[in-house]
Amino acid sequence: MKTSPLLSRRAFLLATGTVAAGLAIALKFPHAMADGLGSSADTAFKPNAFVEISTEGKIVVTVGQSEIGQGIHTCLAQALAEELDADWSTITTKHSLPGDDYQLAPEVFGPGIQMIAQSSSTRYLFEPMRMAGAVARLMIVRAAANAWHMSEDKCSTSNGYVLAADGRKAPYGDFILEAAKLPTPQATEIHLKSPDAFKLIGKSIPRVEGIKKITGQPIFGIDVRLPGLLTAVVARCPVMGGKAVRVDDAEARKVPGVKDCVQIPQGVAVIAEGFWAAKKARELLKIDWDFGPRAEMSSKTLEAEYHAALGKPGVLALERGNTKPLLKGTGISHSADYTMAYLTHTPMEPLNCTMQWQADGCEIWVGTQYQSMDHKVASEVLGIAKDKITLNTMHSGGGFGRRASPKSDFVGETAQIIKAARHLNAPIQNIWTREDDIQGGEYRPMTFNRLSAITKPSGKITAWGHRIVSQAILDDTEFVSWNAAGFDALSVGGAINTPYEIPNFRLDIHEPKNGPTVSWMRAPGEVSNCFAIECFVDELARRAKVDPLSFRLKMIGKDPRLAHVLQQAAKAGGLHERVPAGTGRGIAAHAYVESKVAAVAEVTMKDGHLSVKKFTVVIDCGRVVNPDGVKSQVEGAVLYALSSALYGRISFDQGRVQQSNFDNYPALRMDAAPEVSVHIVSNEEGPYGVGEVACPPVAPALCNAIFAATGKRIRDLPVNATLDV
């Protein structure tokens, strides 16, 4: 059996040197930069890579993972500040530069990977950030004890102050110069707080960057403004993978403000004083393209290929028990196919990257989810060592995986532009329009699922067959080793580890090689597989005339947490309450790594028009660091996933994407957004992930609710292809 290459929390703690009973993770403690403190380096206390304290008592928490709206800077700062016993009003945060100290769980993702993925930041960094704060606190206490000529056990801390047993009290800033001279404590000297002593962890604290965002301060990548900044837009081949063979840029160069038109591997970059001049000039380019091997690609052909693949066994991913009847097609009680179209990420902030040559290197400003890859690709394209490249991570207006490009496409492209335009001796900001990204980006794979089941008269499932057809996501990425069992590890997520206990089980997969460039997108694999599985389970329950909730609970024997959120969601969402004609409620559940979630959707059908009224979600993500942050993430995930389920579809004709902007790739509008009610089940484990967790059950809960309201099964997404929404 191939398992997901993710470790349990306990395995992670053991691997990184954590001892039971609250002893320490063996962190490295290099000096960190003191920018952001308003102090010179010799007046800042930098006990490790994650925290700096000035003589004025200002505290800067350095976070290696990107802030893309998920609230990770607030959450991780809370963990560090808790153990530091800091005054929260003195806390600010900043993104780190790329570096090994900020790599993400090398035991899981591999060495040198700095990124955010699989809702993993809090899961893997909560304990290290607590340790960083505890180390700083102990060093300050020791400095105070030395200054006051007393034993350190006579000193305590509270809200940014050191307190002596004799009544003396002084702020941290009074001791940081002496603390900086002390040796780093041994791991066995550090004792983390017990949960009953938490003052910040578990509290709903406003986002540390919230004021900057709501007041429009320039913190995003697209806000970067440098002296002499030029803007670039790129004319790319309308067929993915094509290239320019002849370019006539005479008319483009006549546009006022245009500085140059340069050919790069991705197409032709127009560089000008401002975006609108560059965009206008791009429209005047005359380019002959070699469309390449995808020139005949069409959705109709791809869909026919996928449908044919459903009819024959694929690569075996998991098999247990006797599945011969499934393969022979004998005894099957029910079978159904479920399809999900290609989807695009569409973060609100358009893709952008700014670069500037320096005397001996280059500086980059970019909103990214994948610093290590961007750093590597920029180094390779520019031909200079990584230590000569400064990569500044900016806040991002959404990402959903798009800003973690496996090939670092938009950052690598910017490096090609600045390399070709070095003669301009100016910083350049490369901006992708919405159309550029929708028509030439990376997509969630189109997925076909076929589910088959053999059941007893009672409805109990005795055999289960699941066939997936989907392009591989991890091929040609740094994580291709996860596919060592011969199939894509992400594509089978949620299917290979289904919580339902079925004695005879077979999962196989086809991975077509034709199609567009695909990549990870918010809960990759999990979304399409959960859609198929939870809709199919609902169908089996209805056919057996068994309550869908009871049907699920009888099959969940070894996951009491999932069973609990299912029961709580059914109760909170009124699953069993009587509703008027034309109204329906549907339920779905999912386990994403260690987190558990269940959702109940409520819809109405009136005059042929579908309206989504409410989603009730219950989530168990372990220990909750910031309750409001969890609720915000779940609300956002529901609306994002609902938008895709209702409207999301990327289609192709003669190699060209047929969608271009929100007019023909619609997003959920405010007037169509349902009420989202979030209920949190907290426990002593974790914390675990949140950002992607609530996405998978949205589509199946929606479609199960549609059936309850109309008697019509939706097996092909998006819904608006079948119903008026």
XYZ file of C-alpha atoms in Angstrom:
725
model
C 0.000 0.000 0.000
C 1.301 3.435 -0.954
C 0.801 5.973 1.824
C 0.969 9.738 1.660
C 4.489 11.006 2.447
C 3.313 12.931 5.474
C 4.385 12.263 9.014
C 2.252 12.299 12.096
C 2.839 15.114 14.555
C 4.499 12.694 16.966
C 6.811 11.365 14.250
C 7.758 14.920 13.317
C 8.538 15.866 16.906
C 10.659 12.776 17.416
C 12.478 13.338 14.143
C 13.380 16.884 15.095
C 14.601 16.105 18.566
C 11.594 16.866 20.696
C 11.407 14.949 23.924
C 8.152 14.063 25.611
C 6.928 16.143 28.564
C 7.571 19.497 26.914
C 11.299 19.388 26.202
C 12.813 20.982 23.196
C 13.140 20.821 19.456
C 16.808 21.151 18.518
C 16.646 24.368 16.540
C 19.600 26.098 14.952
C 20.128 29.590 16.311
C 21.985 31.735 13.755
C 22.052 35.487 13.915
C 19.130 37.088 12.113
C 18.849 40.465 10.440
C 17.672 43.342 12.611
C 15.691 45.248 10.001
C 12.228 46.256 11.147
C 13.352 47.000 14.695
C 14.427 50.574 14.219
C 17.639 49.668 16.035
C 21.188 49.060 14.946
C 22.450 45.509 14.998
C 24.351 46.013 18.252
C 21.197 47.057 20.131
C 19.055 44.117 19.066
C 18.725 40.773 20.773
C 18.651 37.975 18.180
C 18.684 34.632 19.984
C 17.539 32.696 16.926
C 16.278 33.093 13.379
C 12.691 33.769 14.417
C 12.682 36.632 16.913
C 14.436 39.960 17.461
C 13.944 42.348 20.370
C 15.165 45.934 20.515
C 16.221 47.957 23.527
C 12.892 49.772 23.168
C 11.077 46.474 23.655
C 9.871 46.173 20.074
C 9.585 42.556 18.973
C 9.786 41.359 15.387
C 8.787 37.782 14.616
C 10.307 36.484 11.386
C 8.151 33.970 9.538
C 9.574 31.835 6.771
C 6.204 30.933 5.268
C 4.320 33.349 3.027
C 1.304 35.324 4.150
C -1.241 34.895 1.370
C -4.324 35.705 3.385
C -4.403 32.560 5.503
C -3.288 34.368 8.685
C -0.116 32.390 9.237
C 1.868 35.401 10.419
C -0.612 36.050 13.212
C -0.945 32.402 14.195
C 2.781 31.662 14.372
C 3.509 34.973 16.085
C 0.939 33.991 18.730
C 2.791 30.722 19.331
C 6.139 32.481 19.739
C 4.770 35.371 21.803
C 3.005 32.930 24.125
C 6.243 31.304 25.217
C 8.094 34.628 25.238
C 5.442 36.047 27.582
C 5.397 39.094 25.336
C 3.139 42.114 25.282
C 1.155 41.466 22.090
C 0.987 45.186 21.304
C 4.781 45.183 20.781
C 4.672 42.374 18.178
C 5.192 42.879 14.451
C 6.048 40.282 11.840
C 8.084 40.111 8.669
C 8.786 37.621 5.932
C 12.176 35.960 6.050
C 14.702 35.855 3.279
C 15.181 32.403 1.736
C 17.253 30.160 3.956
C 17.558 26.696 5.426
C 16.380 27.906 8.822
C 12.955 28.420 7.278
C 12.635 25.193 5.335
C 9.358 23.380 5.775
C 9.636 20.061 7.618
C 12.546 18.511 5.668
C 11.588 15.105 7.047
C 8.356 15.398 5.063
C 8.965 17.667 2.089
C 12.688 17.083 1.650
C 15.681 19.288 2.487
C 15.844 22.890 1.374
C 12.140 23.346 0.616
C 10.781 26.711 1.731
C 7.153 26.977 0.763
C 3.596 26.691 1.997
C 1.693 23.576 0.961
C -0.941 21.129 2.201
C -2.075 23.442 5.023
C 1.163 22.549 6.771
C 2.598 25.758 8.214
C 0.928 25.679 11.627
C 1.070 21.896 11.706
C 4.855 21.790 11.470
C 5.967 25.178 12.797
C 3.801 25.612 15.898
C 6.236 23.803 18.207
C 9.428 25.327 16.704
C 7.970 28.829 17.046
C 7.053 28.130 20.657
C 10.606 26.937 21.233
C 12.036 30.088 19.677
C 10.020 32.216 22.090
C 10.926 30.058 25.084
C 14.638 30.296 24.311
C 14.471 34.088 24.097
C 12.502 34.318 27.332
C 14.960 32.152 29.285
C 17.944 34.187 28.082
C 16.232 37.437 29.126
C 15.419 35.967 32.549
C 19.045 34.933 32.999
C 20.249 38.390 32.037
C 17.837 39.947 34.541
C 18.900 37.524 37.275
C 22.535 38.444 36.654
C 21.734 42.153 36.760
C 19.759 41.798 39.991
C 22.266 39.375 41.559
C 19.706 36.702 42.286
C 18.884 33.180 41.219
C 16.933 32.911 37.963
C 14.307 30.815 39.718
C 13.457 33.958 41.673
C 12.498 35.684 38.444
C 9.319 35.306 36.408
C 7.863 37.043 33.368
C 4.561 38.595 32.373
C 3.435 40.683 29.400
C 6.923 41.804 28.368
C 8.300 42.364 31.882
C 10.669 40.474 34.137
C 9.377 40.233 37.712
C 11.617 39.598 40.725
C 10.517 37.854 43.894
C 11.439 40.992 45.850
C 8.978 43.105 43.857
C 11.279 44.605 41.256
C 9.911 44.836 37.739
C 11.575 45.884 34.462
C 10.746 45.618 30.737
C 12.538 43.142 28.514
C 14.317 45.969 26.709
C 16.406 46.687 29.821
C 18.121 43.309 29.559
C 18.496 42.519 25.893
C 22.098 43.772 25.551
C 23.234 41.469 28.319
C 21.003 38.639 27.088
C 22.699 38.821 23.689
C 26.032 37.940 25.330
C 24.745 34.764 26.954
C 25.162 31.273 25.485
C 22.132 29.638 23.947
C 20.383 27.394 26.491
C 20.536 23.648 26.107
C 17.390 21.958 24.839
C 16.893 20.199 28.167
C 16.767 23.573 29.940
C 13.687 24.713 28.034
C 10.254 23.962 29.433
C 7.221 24.948 27.376
C 4.020 26.124 29.006
C 1.226 23.741 29.791
C -1.931 24.516 27.824
C -3.784 25.662 30.932
C -1.303 28.539 31.198
C -1.894 29.837 27.664
C -2.866 33.494 27.410
C -2.507 34.060 23.647
C -2.853 30.611 22.105
C -6.564 29.936 21.682
C -7.480 33.612 21.630
C -9.040 35.428 18.662
C -6.432 38.093 17.961
C -6.817 40.472 14.991
C -4.477 39.902 12.078
C -1.090 41.559 12.506
C -1.231 42.901 8.942
C -4.964 43.619 9.050
C -4.743 47.400 9.470
C -2.284 47.651 6.589
C -4.641 45.737 4.342
C -7.835 47.605 5.150
C -6.084 50.982 4.889
C -4.503 50.129 1.548
C -0.873 50.296 2.588
C 1.547 49.028 -0.079
C 2.440 45.565 1.189
C 1.611 43.415 -1.851
C 3.971 42.487 -4.643
C 2.084 44.570 -7.174
C 2.537 47.629 -4.914
C 6.333 47.665 -5.315
C 7.576 51.007 -6.608
C 11.266 51.666 -7.160
C 13.027 54.697 -8.668
C 12.955 54.392 -12.447
C 10.667 51.354 -12.364
C 9.573 50.025 -15.756
C 6.682 47.665 -16.444
C 6.767 44.589 -18.649
C 3.938 42.602 -20.184
C 4.578 39.544 -22.295
C 2.912 38.437 -25.514
C 2.724 34.662 -25.150
C 1.695 32.089 -27.703
C -2.093 31.540 -27.647
C -1.345 27.806 -27.620
C 0.481 26.635 -24.516
C 4.052 25.617 -25.293
C 4.282 27.464 -28.620
C 7.041 29.924 -29.483
C 7.559 33.051 -31.569
C 9.375 32.582 -34.873
C 9.047 36.064 -36.420
C 8.346 39.358 -34.641
C 7.464 42.759 -36.097
C 7.515 45.288 -33.251
C 7.730 48.492 -35.315
C 4.267 49.785 -34.394
C 4.659 48.766 -30.760
C 7.826 50.828 -30.408
C 5.945 53.952 -31.498
C 3.759 53.965 -28.378
C 4.915 56.760 -26.035
C 6.780 55.366 -23.050
C 7.897 52.118 -24.671
C 11.560 51.431 -23.905
C 12.132 48.132 -25.688
C 10.626 44.922 -27.000
C 12.729 41.868 -26.201
C 12.269 38.271 -27.254
C 12.444 35.662 -24.491
C 11.690 31.920 -24.496
C 8.126 32.584 -23.334
C 7.328 35.111 -26.105
C 7.934 38.833 -26.536
C 8.202 41.219 -23.585
C 7.178 44.842 -24.054
C 8.901 47.114 -21.534
C 7.529 50.593 -20.946
C 6.999 53.408 -18.483
C 3.799 52.083 -16.952
C 1.428 49.191 -17.439
C -0.998 50.770 -19.898
C 1.706 51.816 -22.340
C 3.160 48.321 -22.239
C -0.246 46.688 -22.706
C -1.211 48.983 -25.592
C 2.090 48.306 -27.320
C 1.710 44.553 -26.843
C -1.554 44.683 -28.798
C 0.372 46.186 -31.747
C 2.934 43.410 -31.977
C 2.790 41.252 -35.103
C 4.030 37.766 -34.274
C 4.196 34.557 -36.279
C 3.909 31.626 -33.916
C 4.963 28.000 -34.020
C 2.010 26.567 -32.112
C 3.809 23.351 -31.214
C 2.363 19.923 -30.338
C -0.742 21.184 -28.524
C -2.182 22.981 -31.540
C -4.917 20.359 -32.009
C -5.760 19.914 -28.331
C -9.481 20.123 -27.643
C -11.727 19.424 -24.673
C -13.903 17.166 -26.812
C -10.952 14.911 -27.694
C -9.548 14.885 -24.170
C -12.919 14.031 -22.628
C -13.389 11.156 -25.072
C -9.947 9.813 -24.137
C -10.749 10.030 -20.432
C -14.121 8.329 -20.841
C -12.510 5.466 -22.765
C -9.911 5.048 -20.010
C -12.675 4.515 -17.449
C -13.536 1.278 -19.209
C -10.244 -0.500 -18.507
C -8.086 -1.113 -15.423
C -5.376 1.407 -14.650
C -2.246 1.288 -12.522
C -3.126 -0.391 -9.247
C -2.816 2.006 -6.306
C -4.388 -0.094 -3.553
C -6.108 -3.451 -3.358
C -7.360 -5.486 -0.428
C -9.669 -8.459 -0.165
C -11.349 -10.101 -3.148
C -11.970 -7.594 -5.946
C -12.309 -10.060 -8.850
C -16.090 -9.563 -9.085
C -15.519 -5.823 -9.515
C -13.010 -6.369 -12.301
C -15.315 -8.841 -14.044
C -18.294 -6.552 -13.575
C -20.272 -9.241 -11.788
C -22.497 -8.569 -8.828
C -22.139 -4.805 -9.021
C -25.128 -3.154 -7.355
C -24.446 0.373 -8.500
C -21.922 2.271 -10.570
C -21.605 5.955 -11.458
C -19.167 8.319 -13.160
C -18.261 11.762 -11.847
C -16.357 14.431 -13.734
C -14.664 17.686 -12.814
C -13.357 20.097 -15.452
C -9.984 21.784 -15.585
C -9.918 24.696 -13.148
C -7.753 27.775 -12.789
C -6.678 29.432 -9.535
C -7.664 33.082 -10.208
C -6.128 34.781 -7.146
C -7.398 38.346 -6.839
C -3.957 39.943 -7.095
C -2.620 39.350 -10.619
C 0.688 37.522 -10.893
C 3.627 39.881 -10.726
C 7.326 39.982 -9.964
C 9.818 42.841 -9.725
C 13.567 42.495 -10.280
C 16.517 44.860 -10.217
C 20.150 44.279 -11.014
C 22.543 45.106 -8.201
C 26.283 45.736 -8.414
C 27.147 42.070 -7.886
C 23.779 40.348 -8.103
C 20.030 40.852 -8.253
C 17.174 41.761 -5.924
C 13.651 40.353 -6.277
C 10.313 41.426 -4.820
C 7.546 38.868 -5.250
C 4.444 37.500 -3.590
C 5.306 33.808 -3.566
C 4.383 30.554 -1.915
C 7.613 28.812 -2.930
C 10.713 30.852 -2.085
C 13.228 28.060 -2.520
C 12.133 27.252 -6.084
C 11.907 30.920 -7.109
C 15.382 31.537 -5.687
C 16.764 28.511 -7.518
C 15.184 29.317 -10.887
C 16.234 32.978 -10.767
C 19.789 31.853 -10.054
C 19.754 29.430 -12.985
C 18.276 31.905 -15.470
C 20.494 34.814 -14.470
C 23.615 32.681 -14.177
C 24.573 34.010 -10.757
C 24.887 32.285 -7.401
C 21.887 32.222 -5.055
C 23.838 34.061 -2.382
C 24.044 36.994 -4.807
C 20.262 37.143 -5.136
C 18.111 38.786 -2.473
C 14.525 37.549 -2.638
C 12.039 39.669 -0.704
C 8.748 37.908 -0.031
C 5.800 40.279 -0.267
C 2.257 39.748 0.947
C 0.091 38.050 -1.662
C -3.491 38.753 -2.638
C -4.348 35.060 -2.748
C -2.414 32.115 -4.075
C -4.313 28.797 -3.862
C -1.200 27.065 -5.198
C -0.719 29.339 -8.215
C 2.086 31.258 -6.529
C 3.846 27.950 -5.829
C 4.526 27.171 -9.476
C 6.544 23.931 -9.767
C 8.571 25.561 -12.557
C 8.518 29.061 -11.008
C 7.000 30.228 -14.288
C 6.266 33.895 -13.618
C 9.453 34.466 -11.580
C 11.601 32.647 -14.126
C 9.981 34.661 -16.899
C 10.813 37.910 -15.092
C 14.423 36.765 -14.798
C 14.462 36.180 -18.567
C 13.132 39.714 -19.130
C 15.629 41.495 -16.911
C 18.446 39.416 -18.378
C 17.461 40.400 -21.924
C 16.912 44.061 -20.938
C 19.967 44.656 -18.775
C 20.962 47.489 -21.080
C 17.988 49.504 -19.787
C 19.655 49.676 -16.364
C 16.290 49.857 -14.576
C 14.158 47.762 -12.248
C 11.385 45.936 -14.103
C 8.010 44.776 -12.838
C 6.469 41.953 -14.860
C 2.657 41.892 -14.639
C 0.312 39.196 -15.909
C -3.209 40.307 -16.729
C -6.165 38.174 -15.685
C -6.393 36.952 -19.286
C -2.686 36.072 -19.310
C -3.053 33.808 -16.303
C -6.361 32.187 -17.259
C -5.191 31.477 -20.802
C -1.548 30.626 -20.253
C -1.147 29.446 -16.698
C -1.320 26.187 -14.810
C -4.530 24.256 -14.110
C -6.053 21.826 -11.675
C -6.287 18.592 -13.679
C -9.540 17.535 -15.258
C -10.634 14.386 -13.422
C -12.960 11.507 -14.268
C -13.940 9.078 -11.508
C -15.817 5.803 -11.810
C -17.196 4.299 -8.594
C -18.616 0.780 -8.370
C -20.023 -1.052 -5.372
C -21.381 -4.451 -4.442
C -23.883 -4.190 -1.615
C -26.039 -6.427 0.542
C -29.844 -5.980 0.589
C -29.379 -3.875 3.735
C -27.226 -1.506 1.743
C -23.966 -2.494 3.455
C -21.043 -2.175 1.046
C -19.067 -5.387 0.667
C -16.872 -4.368 -2.280
C -15.769 -1.001 -3.624
C -14.070 -0.077 -6.869
C -12.667 3.357 -7.651
C -11.014 4.321 -10.933
C -9.426 7.726 -11.452
C -8.376 9.341 -14.718
C -6.266 12.425 -14.123
C -3.015 13.969 -15.298
C -0.180 13.528 -12.828
C 0.507 16.617 -10.736
C 3.895 15.761 -9.232
C 5.728 14.601 -12.366
C 8.660 16.889 -13.216
C 8.521 18.565 -9.796
C 10.798 18.412 -6.767
C 8.327 15.973 -5.243
C 8.330 13.342 -7.986
C 9.817 10.856 -5.501
C 6.407 10.799 -3.799
C 5.267 8.896 -6.904
C 7.669 6.021 -6.256
C 4.821 3.494 -6.156
C 4.088 4.197 -9.823
C 1.226 6.662 -9.540
C 0.736 10.288 -8.580
C 0.488 10.598 -4.793
C -1.605 13.774 -4.905
C -4.083 12.458 -7.464
C -5.228 9.659 -5.136
C -5.557 11.880 -2.046
C -8.802 11.218 -0.200
C -9.370 8.006 -2.179
C -6.471 5.823 -1.088
C -7.087 6.753 2.540
C -10.878 6.833 2.612
C -12.170 6.532 6.201
C -14.889 4.089 5.181
C -14.178 0.516 6.215
C -14.880 -1.711 3.233
C -13.407 -5.239 3.226
C -12.913 -5.632 -0.529
C -11.394 -2.508 -2.037
C -9.670 -1.631 -5.292
C -8.298 1.717 -6.447
C -6.580 2.193 -9.784
C -5.591 5.201 -11.840
C -4.880 6.287 -15.406
C -2.545 9.255 -15.939
C -3.004 10.659 -19.465
C -0.004 12.462 -20.911
C -1.948 14.721 -23.239
C -3.348 17.982 -22.000
C -2.323 21.389 -20.674
C 0.202 22.146 -17.953
C -1.253 21.068 -14.623
C -0.305 21.927 -11.079
C -1.525 21.731 -7.503
C -4.536 23.798 -6.559
C -6.032 23.945 -3.071
C -6.455 20.369 -1.773
C -5.271 18.792 -5.046
C -6.813 15.401 -5.756
C -8.820 15.591 -2.541
C -11.484 17.885 -4.037
C -12.372 15.725 -7.029
C -12.107 12.445 -5.109
C -14.228 13.679 -2.219
C -16.820 14.899 -4.716
C -17.050 11.457 -6.288
C -16.909 9.422 -3.083
C -19.339 11.479 -1.009
C -21.877 11.731 -3.840
C -21.622 7.986 -4.493
C -22.048 7.139 -0.802
C -25.131 9.347 -0.776
C -26.508 7.550 -3.812
C -25.941 4.146 -2.189
C -27.667 5.279 0.994
C -30.690 6.589 -0.900
C -30.945 3.418 -2.989
C -30.934 1.357 0.219
C -33.482 3.735 1.780
C -31.066 4.410 4.645
C -30.482 7.815 6.195
C -27.256 9.208 4.587
C -25.832 10.177 7.980
C -26.442 6.768 9.554
C -25.109 5.082 6.421
C -21.800 6.935 6.793
C -21.500 6.485 10.544
C -21.856 2.705 10.265
C -18.809 2.621 7.975
C -16.590 4.886 10.108
C -15.296 2.615 12.803
C -11.771 3.842 13.430
C -12.157 7.574 13.067
C -14.251 8.840 15.983
C -13.245 12.437 15.312
C -14.705 12.295 11.805
C -17.835 10.611 13.124
C -18.197 13.378 15.692
C -17.965 16.247 13.182
C -20.492 14.439 10.967
C -22.960 14.205 13.816
C -22.391 17.799 14.875
C -22.763 19.104 11.316
C -26.014 17.185 10.823
C -27.382 18.658 14.041
C -26.201 22.234 13.459
C -27.215 22.177 9.789
C -30.689 20.771 10.447
C -30.106 17.799 8.166
C -33.135 15.936 9.517
C -35.478 18.874 9.959
C -38.500 19.186 7.691
C -38.086 21.701 4.874
C -40.512 23.192 2.330
C -40.905 21.672 -1.110
C -38.088 22.745 -3.394
C -35.607 22.979 -0.509
C -32.987 20.325 0.177
C -30.097 19.686 2.510
C -27.126 17.460 1.818
C -24.159 16.320 3.850
C -20.556 15.376 3.078
C -17.412 14.777 5.125
C -13.678 14.566 4.599
C -10.443 13.868 6.460
C -7.518 15.951 5.220
C -4.258 14.768 6.781
C -5.114 14.985 10.522
C -7.989 17.480 10.220
C -11.637 16.413 10.013
C -14.501 18.356 8.485
C -18.167 17.879 7.641
C -20.512 20.207 5.773
C -24.258 20.514 5.315
C -25.493 22.515 2.330
C -28.968 23.983 1.986
C -30.365 24.889 -1.425
C -33.680 25.886 -2.941
C -34.998 25.425 -6.454
C -37.593 27.964 -7.551
C -38.847 28.573 -11.084
C -36.001 26.466 -12.412
C -33.359 28.567 -10.676
C -31.005 27.111 -8.048
C -30.098 29.211 -5.027
C -27.537 28.163 -2.419
C -28.805 29.425 0.927
C -26.474 28.130 3.611
C -23.430 26.028 4.417
C -22.937 24.712 7.930
C -19.421 23.444 8.548
C -17.975 21.659 11.563
C -14.180 21.377 11.677
C -11.825 19.567 14.014
C -8.320 20.874 13.325
C -6.856 19.915 16.692
C -5.715 22.635 19.037
C -6.990 25.993 17.822
C -4.457 28.816 17.920
C -6.738 31.603 16.686
C -10.482 30.784 16.518
C -11.383 33.766 14.328
C -8.575 32.792 11.980
C -9.969 29.274 11.664
C -13.466 30.582 10.981
C -12.192 33.019 8.362
C -10.277 30.282 6.586
C -13.252 27.925 6.550
C -15.588 30.657 5.287
C -13.151 31.531 2.513
C -12.592 27.891 1.576
C -16.337 27.236 1.320
C -16.947 30.221 -0.946
C -13.904 29.459 -3.080
C -14.825 25.795 -3.530
C -18.473 26.679 -4.114
C -17.485 29.094 -6.867
C -15.587 26.303 -8.638
C -18.406 23.785 -8.138
C -21.040 26.123 -9.536
C -19.154 27.744 -12.398
C -15.577 26.491 -12.802
C -14.576 25.160 -16.197
C -11.532 25.675 -18.423
C -12.046 24.301 -21.932
C -9.851 24.077 -25.017
C -10.331 24.288 -28.768
C -7.420 24.005 -31.202
C -5.053 24.347 -28.282
C -6.562 27.614 -27.107
C -8.234 28.241 -23.759
C -11.805 29.392 -24.361
C -12.111 31.417 -21.139
C -10.374 34.726 -20.513
C -11.745 36.649 -17.518
C -14.561 36.638 -14.981
C -17.147 37.256 -17.695
C -16.724 33.709 -19.015
C -14.973 32.129 -16.028
C -17.406 33.382 -13.376
C -16.632 33.796 -9.711
C -19.205 33.656 -6.947
C -20.752 37.117 -6.470
C -21.823 38.620 -3.177
C -25.513 38.422 -4.016
C -25.212 34.667 -4.632
C -23.014 33.875 -1.631
C -24.706 31.737 1.019
C -24.550 32.180 4.751
C -21.584 30.183 6.092
C -21.870 28.988 9.689
C -18.652 27.564 11.165
C -18.453 25.410 14.288
C -15.066 24.447 15.744
C -14.366 21.243 17.633
C -11.160 21.782 19.597
C -9.009 19.161 21.260
C -5.566 18.765 22.824
C -3.934 17.341 19.692
C -2.235 19.269 16.950
C -2.665 21.931 15.840
C -3.406 20.679 12.355
C -4.155 22.373 9.051
C -7.109 24.565 8.106
C -6.638 26.449 4.811
C -7.483 23.669 2.369
C -9.439 21.410 4.698
C -12.949 22.747 4.093
C -12.714 22.716 0.288
C -13.316 18.993 -0.497
C -16.779 18.452 1.049
C -18.329 21.564 -0.516
C -19.167 20.171 -3.969
C -20.621 16.853 -2.745
C -22.666 18.505 0.015
C -24.015 20.900 -2.617
C -24.890 18.145 -5.096
C -26.435 15.965 -2.405
C -28.580 18.926 -1.365
C -29.633 19.461 -4.993
C -30.789 15.846 -5.139
C -32.727 16.269 -1.909
C -34.452 19.341 -3.358
C -35.055 18.173 -6.925
C -34.490 14.408 -7.198
C -31.810 15.145 -9.823
C -28.263 13.812 -9.504
C -25.423 16.120 -10.539
C -22.401 14.017 -11.436
C -20.622 16.452 -13.728
C -19.226 19.776 -12.550
C -19.730 22.662 -12.895
C -23.360 22.712 -11.812
C -24.277 25.622 -14.095
C -23.697 23.353 -17.097
C -26.834 21.474 -15.983
C -28.900 23.894 -13.916
C -29.701 27.583 -13.993
C -27.701 29.010 -11.076
